């Protein structure tokens, strides 16, 4: 689903698939690995999720879409501490593990600054996941409320050392 927000300068898209596919021109490393399949980045990341996890395409798309929303939310709001539950975190990790794509995301959307991922060992149980879903919704994202509620208060163990990490 595409949601357009009227900004002071221009309308910006809130469509995770469009935002991820827009990264392609900003990928400079291992381009043969990324582009030889002929797939758009969205389809590539979905294929990798399906390769590595037991799920159907619809679930992979839901997870990846919400992961992109979370990543963009953390980039656009570097002073806000956000976190995800186990399910959405699968999509976040997919983006980070595909390092040429992750670097492209950082180049395009984070001013070329690397967005670190340095989790703690223990999961947080303070409701951050639910608050993050609410925050993203307030930022104009069409979140999948079911995915954010599944883990409820059992959040990813992300550190709160914003703005350098999520």
Short mmCIF file of C-alpha atoms in Angstrom, two decimals:
data_model
loop_
_atom_site.label_atom_id
_atom_site.label_comp_id
_atom_site.label_asym_id
_atom_site.label_seq_id
_atom_site.Cartn_x
_atom_site.Cartn_y
_atom_site.Cartn_z
CA UNK A 1 0.00 0.00 0.00
CA UNK A 2 1.29 3.44 -0.92
CA UNK A 3 0.60 6.29 1.42
CA UNK A 4 1.57 9.77 0.29
CA UNK A 5 2.26 12.49 2.82
CA UNK A 6 2.12 16.13 1.89
CA UNK A 7 5.33 17.77 3.04
CA UNK A 8 6.36 21.38 2.94
CA UNK A 9 8.58 20.81 -0.10
CA UNK A 10 7.08 17.79 -1.86
CA UNK A 11 5.02 14.67 -1.51
CA UNK A 12 7.00 11.67 -0.25
CA UNK A 13 6.09 8.04 -0.69
CA UNK A 14 5.56 5.69 2.20
CA UNK A 15 5.57 2.56 0.03
CA UNK A 16 8.25 0.17 1.36
CA UNK A 17 8.59 -1.62 -1.98
CA UNK A 18 9.21 1.63 -3.87
CA UNK A 19 11.64 2.85 -1.22
CA UNK A 20 13.65 -0.37 -1.34
CA UNK A 21 13.69 -0.56 -5.15
CA UNK A 22 14.93 3.06 -5.27
CA UNK A 23 18.16 1.88 -3.60
CA UNK A 24 19.33 0.00 -6.73
CA UNK A 25 21.31 2.88 -8.31
CA UNK A 26 23.14 3.38 -5.00
CA UNK A 27 24.54 -0.16 -4.85
CA UNK A 28 28.19 -0.16 -5.90
CA UNK A 29 29.61 -3.36 -4.40
CA UNK A 30 29.08 -6.91 -5.67
CA UNK A 31 26.68 -5.65 -8.30
CA UNK A 32 26.85 -8.92 -10.27
CA UNK A 33 25.57 -10.81 -7.21
CA UNK A 34 22.76 -8.31 -6.74
CA UNK A 35 21.63 -7.60 -10.30
CA UNK A 36 22.41 -10.70 -12.41
CA UNK A 37 19.12 -12.32 -11.42
CA UNK A 38 17.23 -9.50 -13.14
CA UNK A 39 15.05 -9.09 -10.05
CA UNK A 40 14.07 -5.82 -8.48
CA UNK A 41 15.56 -5.41 -5.00
CA UNK A 42 12.19 -6.05 -3.36
CA UNK A 43 11.82 -9.38 -5.15
CA UNK A 44 15.44 -10.29 -4.38
CA UNK A 45 14.98 -9.73 -0.64
CA UNK A 46 11.70 -11.67 -0.69
CA UNK A 47 13.43 -14.55 -2.49
CA UNK A 48 16.20 -14.55 0.14
CA UNK A 49 13.64 -14.58 2.96
CA UNK A 50 11.84 -17.51 1.32
CA UNK A 51 15.16 -19.32 0.82
CA UNK A 52 16.19 -19.00 4.45
CA UNK A 53 12.92 -19.13 6.37
CA UNK A 54 9.84 -21.30 6.36
CA UNK A 55 7.08 -18.94 5.27
CA UNK A 56 4.83 -18.17 2.34
CA UNK A 57 5.38 -15.18 0.06
CA UNK A 58 2.57 -13.15 1.62
CA UNK A 59 4.21 -13.40 5.04
CA UNK A 60 7.64 -12.58 3.61
CA UNK A 61 6.19 -9.45 1.99
CA UNK A 62 4.50 -8.41 5.22
CA UNK A 63 7.70 -8.92 7.20
CA UNK A 64 9.94 -7.14 4.68
CA UNK A 65 7.51 -4.25 4.29
CA UNK A 66 7.41 -3.63 8.03
CA UNK A 67 11.18 -4.06 8.28
CA UNK A 68 11.65 -1.33 5.65
CA UNK A 69 9.22 0.88 7.58
CA UNK A 70 11.22 0.32 10.76
CA UNK A 71 14.58 0.98 9.09
CA UNK A 72 13.29 4.15 7.47
CA UNK A 73 11.70 5.24 10.74
CA UNK A 74 14.98 4.77 12.58
CA UNK A 75 16.90 6.65 9.89
CA UNK A 76 14.41 9.51 9.66
CA UNK A 77 14.12 9.84 13.44
CA UNK A 78 17.66 9.22 14.73
CA UNK A 79 16.94 10.55 18.22
CA UNK A 80 13.94 8.27 18.78
CA UNK A 81 14.60 4.84 20.24
CA UNK A 82 12.72 2.23 18.22
CA UNK A 83 12.69 -1.57 18.36
CA UNK A 84 11.07 -4.57 16.68
CA UNK A 85 9.77 -7.94 17.73
CA UNK A 86 11.22 -11.26 16.59
CA UNK A 87 9.12 -11.53 13.44
CA UNK A 88 9.79 -8.09 11.93
CA UNK A 89 13.42 -8.44 13.00
CA UNK A 90 13.77 -11.29 10.48
CA UNK A 91 13.21 -8.71 7.74
CA UNK A 92 15.54 -6.17 9.34
CA UNK A 93 18.28 -8.79 9.51
CA UNK A 94 17.65 -9.72 5.88
CA UNK A 95 18.36 -6.14 4.83
CA UNK A 96 21.47 -5.88 7.01
CA UNK A 97 22.88 -9.25 5.90
CA UNK A 98 22.62 -8.34 2.22
CA UNK A 99 25.43 -5.87 2.80
CA UNK A 100 25.59 -4.26 -0.66
CA UNK A 101 21.89 -3.47 -0.32
CA UNK A 102 22.38 -2.25 3.28
CA UNK A 103 25.17 0.07 2.16
CA UNK A 104 22.89 1.33 -0.62
CA UNK A 105 20.17 2.05 1.94
CA UNK A 106 22.70 3.93 4.06
CA UNK A 107 23.97 5.89 1.05
CA UNK A 108 20.53 6.90 -0.17
CA UNK A 109 18.57 7.39 3.01
CA UNK A 110 21.14 7.96 5.76
CA UNK A 111 23.38 10.49 4.05
CA UNK A 112 26.04 7.85 3.41
CA UNK A 113 26.48 7.18 7.14
CA UNK A 114 26.50 3.53 8.18
CA UNK A 115 23.57 2.54 10.41
CA UNK A 116 24.95 0.08 12.95
CA UNK A 117 23.24 -2.96 14.41
CA UNK A 118 24.67 -3.92 17.79
CA UNK A 119 22.05 -5.82 19.81
CA UNK A 120 22.23 -6.84 23.41
CA UNK A 121 21.96 -10.54 24.27
CA UNK A 122 18.79 -10.34 26.35
CA UNK A 123 15.50 -9.31 24.82
CA UNK A 124 13.83 -6.23 26.19
CA UNK A 125 10.43 -6.64 27.74
CA UNK A 126 9.39 -3.04 28.17
CA UNK A 127 6.80 -2.61 25.40
CA UNK A 128 9.15 -0.86 22.99
CA UNK A 129 7.89 -2.97 20.08
CA UNK A 130 4.30 -1.83 20.58
CA UNK A 131 5.39 1.80 21.03
CA UNK A 132 7.46 1.55 17.85
CA UNK A 133 4.47 0.33 15.84
CA UNK A 134 2.41 3.22 17.16
CA UNK A 135 5.22 5.67 16.42
CA UNK A 136 5.60 4.44 12.82
CA UNK A 137 1.86 4.64 12.28
CA UNK A 138 1.98 8.23 13.52
CA UNK A 139 4.74 8.90 10.97
CA UNK A 140 2.42 7.93 8.10
CA UNK A 141 3.34 4.29 7.68
CA UNK A 142 0.60 1.73 6.98
CA UNK A 143 1.98 -0.73 9.54
CA UNK A 144 0.80 -4.32 9.82
CA UNK A 145 -0.56 -4.06 13.37
CA UNK A 146 -0.74 -7.85 13.70
CA UNK A 147 3.00 -8.21 13.12
CA UNK A 148 3.79 -5.53 15.70
CA UNK A 149 1.41 -7.03 18.26
CA UNK A 150 2.56 -10.65 17.85
CA UNK A 151 5.61 -10.09 20.02
CA UNK A 152 3.87 -7.52 22.18
CA UNK A 153 6.30 -6.40 24.82
CA UNK A 154 8.97 -8.98 23.86
CA UNK A 155 11.19 -6.68 21.82
CA UNK A 156 14.44 -7.03 20.02
CA UNK A 157 17.45 -6.46 22.22
CA UNK A 158 18.52 -3.28 20.44
CA UNK A 159 20.68 -0.84 22.29
CA UNK A 160 19.40 2.65 22.95
CA UNK A 161 22.53 4.44 21.78
CA UNK A 162 20.72 6.39 19.11
CA UNK A 163 21.45 7.94 16.63
CA UNK A 164 24.30 5.63 15.56
CA UNK A 165 22.40 2.37 15.80
CA UNK A 166 18.91 1.01 15.86
#
